[in-house]
Amino acid sequence: MNIQWYPGHMTKTRRMMEENLALVDVVIELLDARVPYSSKNPDIDALAKNKYRILLLNKSDLADEEGTKLWASYYESQGFAVILTDALAGKGMKAVTDTAKTLMEEKIKRQRERGRLFVPIRAMICGIPNVGKSTFINKYVGKSTAKTGDKPGVTRGKQWIKVKKDFELLDTPGILWPKFEDETAGLLLAFTGAINDEILDVETLATEFVAFLMRRYPALLTQRYKVTWEEGERADQVLEKIALARGMKTKGSQADTLRCAKVLLDEYRGGKLGRLTLEGPEEIKAREEAAKARLQEKEAKQKERKRQFQKKN
Ligand code: G4P
């Protein structure tokens, strides 16, 4: 899915999110376990600050197990309930219902004491595009697609899926926007295929990916693609070497780097490079600072443009 986040689109999405949040007790945010920071929406913590929160590290089948453990502890230490899921295979589903019930225990008890005997738990799924929301809902709800109709007090058109007698899920997931100011997030999401390849041409993206592998997983690059490189050698040169090692040549016997770029990204996305986690919690602080600086720079430029415009007119 390729969503262009124009300011108008953003405002509408945000408003819809706020409207839906008002209807639920529990917010279940899906993250991509390969990029658990880059795939986390930057604003949801503020938007949903009075809600019970569950984070799903989805696509955990594609991520490094050790890396996933680190991320689970990191988010747990921030007070989130964290569950590892593989929505495609249906793994981790039961834990979601159980966790939501545990989180709501106190609230349900209080309500019962006040005489409200039936207290259904209402939850919603949200996450950035391509993180697996639809796949999750389909697997999670399974055959019980019994939808409840509109209810008094519920925004018109909203439908609830009864997962259990006392557990209802909003049937449409909340689509969240990604981090815009963090350039690394954009790049890592593009590697995983979550952002349409159109934002960067495929050769540039694959070259960035090779550079990333040279830094983070050099042995993997050498083993799988039979390439080595000297200190100071550039990623585009290594991409050429991979193309030649794979016999990918153009008619003029040059390295066919475009074809190689496509193959490399497809192989990674198809899991052929193994289970890779592309970022670690230790990077967050520096990235947050860089994103903040970028935002400040952008705002300063906007201010300057406005000043120039006012001076002219
Ligand atoms: P969305 O609603 O959040 O936008 O995501 P969606 O469910 O459409 O899932 C996006 C892609 O991710 C799908 O691949 C889906 O099969 C895959 N996916 C979702 N959850 C998991 C998981 O836990 N593990 C793995 N390995 N894959 C998962 P697709 O249909 O092939 O889409 P695409 O590859 O053509 O984009």
Coordinates of C-alpha atoms and ligand atoms in Angstrom, one line a residue:
M1 CA 0.0 0.0 0.0
N2 CA 1.4 3.4 -1.0
I3 CA 0.0 6.2 1.1
Q4 CA 1.0 9.7 0.4
W5 CA 0.9 11.6 3.7
Y6 CA -0.2 15.0 2.5
P7 CA -0.9 17.4 5.4
G8 CA -4.7 17.2 4.6
H9 CA -4.6 13.4 4.6
M10 CA -2.7 13.4 7.9
T11 CA -5.2 15.7 9.6
K12 CA -8.1 13.5 8.5
T13 CA -6.3 10.3 9.6
R14 CA -5.5 11.8 12.9
R15 CA -9.0 13.0 13.5
M16 CA -10.4 9.5 12.7
M17 CA -7.8 8.0 15.0
E18 CA -8.9 10.3 17.9
E19 CA -12.6 9.5 17.2
N20 CA -11.9 5.7 17.3
L21 CA -9.7 6.0 20.4
A22 CA -12.5 7.5 22.3
L23 CA -14.5 4.2 21.8
V24 CA -12.0 1.7 23.1
D25 CA -10.2 0.7 26.3
V26 CA -7.3 -1.1 24.7
V27 CA -5.0 0.0 21.9
I28 CA -3.1 -2.8 20.1
E29 CA -0.3 -1.3 18.0
L30 CA 1.4 -3.6 15.5
L31 CA 5.1 -3.0 14.9
D32 CA 7.4 -4.8 12.4
A33 CA 9.8 -6.8 14.5
R34 CA 12.5 -6.2 12.0
V35 CA 12.3 -2.5 12.5
P36 CA 10.5 -2.0 15.9
Y37 CA 11.4 1.7 16.2
S38 CA 11.1 2.8 12.6
S39 CA 7.7 1.2 12.3
K40 CA 6.3 2.8 15.5
N41 CA 4.1 5.8 15.1
P42 CA 5.6 8.8 16.7
D43 CA 2.4 10.3 18.0
I44 CA 0.3 7.4 19.3
D45 CA 1.8 7.5 22.8
A46 CA 0.4 11.0 23.3
L47 CA -2.9 10.3 21.5
A48 CA -3.6 7.1 23.5
K49 CA -2.0 8.1 26.8
N50 CA -5.1 7.1 28.8
K51 CA -5.5 3.7 27.2
Y52 CA -4.3 0.3 28.0
R53 CA -1.5 -0.4 25.5
I54 CA -0.3 -3.6 23.8
L55 CA 2.5 -3.7 21.4
L56 CA 2.7 -6.6 18.9
L57 CA 6.2 -7.3 17.5
N58 CA 4.7 -8.8 14.3
K59 CA 6.5 -10.6 11.5
S60 CA 8.7 -12.0 14.3
D61 CA 9.3 -14.9 12.0
L62 CA 11.4 -12.6 9.8
A63 CA 13.4 -10.9 12.7
D64 CA 16.5 -12.1 14.6
E65 CA 15.3 -13.8 17.8
E66 CA 17.9 -12.1 20.0
G67 CA 17.1 -8.7 18.5
T68 CA 13.4 -9.3 19.2
K69 CA 14.1 -10.1 22.8
L70 CA 16.1 -6.9 23.2
W71 CA 13.2 -4.9 21.8
A72 CA 10.6 -6.7 23.9
S73 CA 12.5 -5.8 27.0
Y74 CA 13.0 -2.3 25.9
Y75 CA 9.3 -1.6 25.3
E76 CA 8.4 -3.5 28.5
S77 CA 10.7 -1.3 30.4
Q78 CA 8.7 1.6 29.0
G79 CA 5.5 0.2 30.5
F80 CA 4.0 -1.5 27.4
A81 CA 2.7 -5.1 27.3
V82 CA 4.6 -6.7 24.5
I83 CA 3.6 -9.8 22.5
L84 CA 5.6 -11.5 19.7
T85 CA 3.3 -12.4 16.8
D86 CA 3.5 -14.0 13.4
A87 CA 0.1 -13.0 11.9
L88 CA 0.7 -15.0 8.8
A89 CA 1.0 -18.2 10.8
G90 CA -1.4 -17.1 13.5
K91 CA 1.2 -17.2 16.3
G92 CA 0.7 -15.2 19.5
M93 CA -3.0 -14.6 19.0
K94 CA -4.3 -16.1 22.3
A95 CA -1.8 -14.0 24.3
V96 CA -3.4 -10.9 22.9
T97 CA -6.9 -11.6 24.3
D98 CA -5.4 -12.9 27.6
T99 CA -3.2 -9.8 28.0
A100 CA -6.1 -7.4 27.2
K101 CA -8.1 -9.1 29.9
T102 CA -5.3 -8.9 32.4
L103 CA -4.8 -5.2 31.7
M104 CA -8.5 -4.6 32.2
E105 CA -9.0 -6.7 35.3
E106 CA -8.9 -3.8 37.8
K107 CA -11.2 -1.6 35.7
I108 CA -13.7 -4.4 35.3
K109 CA -13.6 -5.2 39.0
R110 CA -14.3 -1.5 39.8
Q111 CA -17.2 -1.4 37.4
R112 CA -18.7 -4.6 38.8
E113 CA -18.5 -3.2 42.3
R114 CA -20.5 -0.2 41.0
G115 CA -23.2 -2.7 39.8
R116 CA -22.3 -2.9 36.1
L117 CA -22.3 -6.7 35.7
F118 CA -21.4 -7.0 32.0
V119 CA -18.3 -5.0 31.0
P120 CA -17.1 -5.8 27.5
I121 CA -13.5 -5.1 26.6
R122 CA -13.3 -2.9 23.5
A123 CA -10.1 -2.8 21.6
M124 CA -8.7 -1.5 18.3
I125 CA -5.8 -2.5 16.1
C126 CA -3.5 0.2 14.6
G127 CA -0.2 0.5 12.9
I128 CA 1.6 2.0 9.9
P129 CA 0.8 0.6 6.4
N130 CA 2.0 -2.9 5.6
V131 CA 2.8 -3.9 9.1
G132 CA 0.3 -6.7 9.0
K133 CA -3.0 -5.2 10.4
S134 CA -5.4 -6.9 8.0
T135 CA -3.6 -10.2 8.1
F136 CA -3.7 -10.0 11.9
I137 CA -7.4 -9.2 12.1
N138 CA -8.3 -12.0 9.7
K139 CA -6.3 -14.6 11.7
Y140 CA -7.3 -13.3 15.1
V141 CA -11.0 -13.1 14.4
G142 CA -11.0 -16.4 12.4
K143 CA -14.4 -17.6 11.7
S144 CA -16.1 -15.5 14.3
T145 CA -16.9 -12.7 11.8
A146 CA -20.2 -12.0 13.5
K147 CA -20.3 -8.3 13.4
T148 CA -22.4 -6.3 15.8
G149 CA -24.4 -3.5 14.2
D150 CA -24.3 0.2 15.0
K151 CA -24.8 0.8 18.7
P152 CA -26.3 3.9 20.4
G153 CA -23.5 6.3 21.3
V154 CA -21.1 4.7 18.7
T155 CA -20.0 6.8 15.8
R156 CA -22.2 6.0 12.8
G157 CA -20.9 3.3 10.6
K158 CA -18.6 1.8 13.2
Q159 CA -18.7 -2.0 13.4
W160 CA -17.5 -4.2 16.1
I161 CA -16.4 -7.8 15.8
K162 CA -17.2 -10.0 18.7
V163 CA -14.0 -12.0 19.3
K164 CA -15.4 -13.4 22.6
K165 CA -18.6 -12.8 24.6
D166 CA -16.9 -10.0 26.5
F167 CA -14.3 -8.9 24.0
E168 CA -15.0 -6.7 20.9
L169 CA -12.6 -5.4 18.3
L170 CA -13.2 -2.4 16.1
D171 CA -13.4 -4.0 12.6
T172 CA -11.4 -1.4 10.8
P173 CA -7.8 -0.9 11.9
G174 CA -6.3 2.5 12.4
I175 CA -3.8 3.4 9.8
L176 CA -1.0 5.4 11.3
W177 CA 1.7 7.5 9.7
P178 CA 5.4 6.7 10.0
K179 CA 8.2 8.9 11.4
F180 CA 8.8 11.6 8.8
E181 CA 11.9 13.4 10.3
D182 CA 13.9 10.3 10.9
E183 CA 15.7 9.6 7.6
T184 CA 17.0 6.2 8.8
A185 CA 13.4 5.1 9.5
G186 CA 12.4 5.9 5.9
L187 CA 15.3 4.0 4.6
L188 CA 14.9 0.9 6.8
L189 CA 11.1 0.8 6.1
A190 CA 12.0 1.0 2.4
F191 CA 14.4 -2.0 2.7
T192 CA 11.6 -4.1 4.2
G193 CA 9.2 -3.1 1.4
A194 CA 6.9 -1.2 3.7
I195 CA 7.4 2.0 1.7
N196 CA 6.8 1.9 -2.0
D197 CA 10.0 1.6 -4.0
E198 CA 9.0 4.7 -5.9
I199 CA 10.4 7.0 -3.2
L200 CA 14.0 6.0 -4.1
D201 CA 15.0 4.3 -7.3
V202 CA 15.6 0.7 -6.8
E203 CA 19.3 0.9 -7.6
T204 CA 19.9 3.7 -5.0
L205 CA 17.9 1.8 -2.5
A206 CA 19.8 -1.5 -3.1
T207 CA 23.1 0.4 -2.8
E208 CA 22.0 1.9 0.5
F209 CA 21.1 -1.7 1.5
V210 CA 24.5 -3.0 0.6
A211 CA 26.1 -0.1 2.6
F212 CA 23.9 -1.1 5.5
L213 CA 24.9 -4.8 5.2
M214 CA 28.6 -3.9 4.9
R215 CA 28.3 -2.1 8.3
R216 CA 26.0 -4.3 10.2
Y217 CA 26.1 -7.8 8.6
P218 CA 29.4 -8.0 6.6
A219 CA 29.9 -11.7 7.1
L220 CA 26.4 -12.4 5.7
L221 CA 27.2 -10.4 2.6
T222 CA 30.4 -12.3 2.0
Q223 CA 28.9 -15.7 2.6
R224 CA 25.8 -15.3 0.5
Y225 CA 27.1 -13.2 -2.4
K226 CA 30.8 -14.3 -2.4
V227 CA 32.2 -10.8 -2.3
T228 CA 34.9 -9.1 -0.3
W229 CA 35.9 -5.5 -0.2
E230 CA 38.8 -3.3 0.8
E231 CA 38.6 -0.5 3.3
G232 CA 37.3 2.6 1.6
E233 CA 35.5 0.6 -1.2
R234 CA 32.0 2.0 -1.8
A235 CA 28.7 0.2 -1.7
D236 CA 28.0 0.8 -5.4
Q237 CA 31.2 -1.0 -6.2
V238 CA 30.3 -3.9 -4.0
L239 CA 26.8 -4.0 -5.7
E240 CA 28.7 -4.3 -9.0
K241 CA 30.8 -7.1 -7.7
I242 CA 27.7 -9.0 -6.5
A243 CA 26.2 -8.6 -10.0
L244 CA 29.3 -10.0 -11.6
A245 CA 29.6 -12.8 -9.1
R246 CA 26.0 -13.8 -9.9
G247 CA 26.7 -13.6 -13.6
M248 CA 24.3 -10.6 -14.1
K249 CA 25.7 -8.7 -17.1
T250 CA 24.3 -6.3 -19.6
K251 CA 24.7 -6.9 -23.3
G252 CA 27.9 -5.0 -23.3
S253 CA 29.3 -7.3 -20.5
Q254 CA 29.0 -4.7 -17.8
A255 CA 27.6 -5.5 -14.4
D256 CA 23.8 -5.4 -14.6
T257 CA 23.4 -3.5 -11.3
L258 CA 19.7 -2.7 -11.9
R259 CA 18.8 -6.4 -12.1
C260 CA 21.1 -7.2 -9.2
A261 CA 19.4 -4.4 -7.1
K262 CA 16.0 -6.0 -7.7
V263 CA 17.2 -9.5 -6.9
L264 CA 19.0 -8.4 -3.8
L265 CA 16.0 -6.6 -2.3
D266 CA 13.6 -9.4 -3.3
E267 CA 15.9 -12.0 -1.7
Y268 CA 16.0 -10.0 1.5
R269 CA 12.3 -9.4 1.6
G270 CA 11.6 -13.0 0.9
G271 CA 13.7 -14.0 3.9
K272 CA 16.6 -15.6 1.9
L273 CA 19.2 -13.5 3.8
G274 CA 17.9 -15.0 7.0
R275 CA 16.2 -13.4 10.0
L276 CA 17.6 -9.9 10.3
T277 CA 16.7 -7.1 12.8
L278 CA 17.7 -3.9 11.2
E279 CA 18.0 -1.7 14.2
G280 CA 18.7 -1.8 18.0
P281 CA 17.4 0.1 21.0
E282 CA 20.8 1.6 21.5
E283 CA 20.4 3.7 18.3
I284 CA 17.3 5.5 19.4
K285 CA 18.8 8.4 21.3
A286 CA 21.1 9.5 18.5
R287 CA 18.3 9.1 15.9
E288 CA 15.9 11.1 17.9
E289 CA 18.4 13.9 18.3
A290 CA 19.1 13.9 14.5
A291 CA 15.4 13.9 13.7
K292 CA 14.8 16.8 16.2
A293 CA 17.6 18.8 14.6
R294 CA 16.2 18.1 11.1
L295 CA 12.8 19.3 12.3
Q296 CA 14.2 22.5 13.8
E297 CA 16.1 23.2 10.6
K298 CA 12.9 22.7 8.5
E299 CA 11.0 25.0 10.8
A300 CA 13.7 27.7 10.7
K301 CA 13.7 27.5 6.8
Q302 CA 9.9 27.9 6.8
K303 CA 10.1 30.8 9.1
E304 CA 12.7 32.5 6.9
R305 CA 10.6 31.9 3.8
K306 CA 7.6 33.5 5.5
R307 CA 9.8 36.5 6.6
Q308 CA 11.1 36.9 3.0
F309 CA 7.5 36.7 1.7
Q310 CA 6.2 39.3 4.2
K311 CA 9.1 41.6 3.3
K312 CA 8.3 41.4 -0.4
N313 CA 4.6 42.0 0.0
Ligands
G4P1 P1 -1.6 -3.8 6.6 O1 -3.0 -4.3 6.7 O2 -1.0 -3.4 7.9 O3 -1.3 -2.8 5.5 O4 -0.7 -5.1 6.2 P2 -1.2 -6.5 5.6 O5 -2.0 -7.3 6.5 O6 -1.8 -6.2 4.2 O7 0.2 -7.3 5.4 C1 1.3 -6.8 4.6 C2 2.1 -7.9 4.1 O8 2.8 -8.5 5.3 C3 1.4 -9.1 3.5 O9 2.2 -9.7 2.5 C4 1.2 -10.1 4.6 O10 1.1 -11.4 4.2 C5 2.6 -9.9 5.3 N1 2.5 -10.3 6.8 C6 1.7 -9.8 7.7 N2 2.0 -10.3 8.9 C7 3.1 -11.1 8.7 C8 3.9 -11.9 9.6 O11 3.7 -12.0 10.8 N3 4.9 -12.6 9.0 C9 5.2 -12.5 7.7 N4 6.3 -13.2 7.2 N5 4.5 -11.7 6.8 C10 3.4 -11.1 7.3 P3 1.7 -9.8 1.0 O12 0.2 -10.1 1.0 O13 2.6 -10.7 0.3 O14 1.8 -8.3 0.6 P4 3.0 -7.8 -0.3 O15 4.2 -8.6 0.0 O16 2.5 -8.0 -1.7 O17 3.1 -6.3 0.0

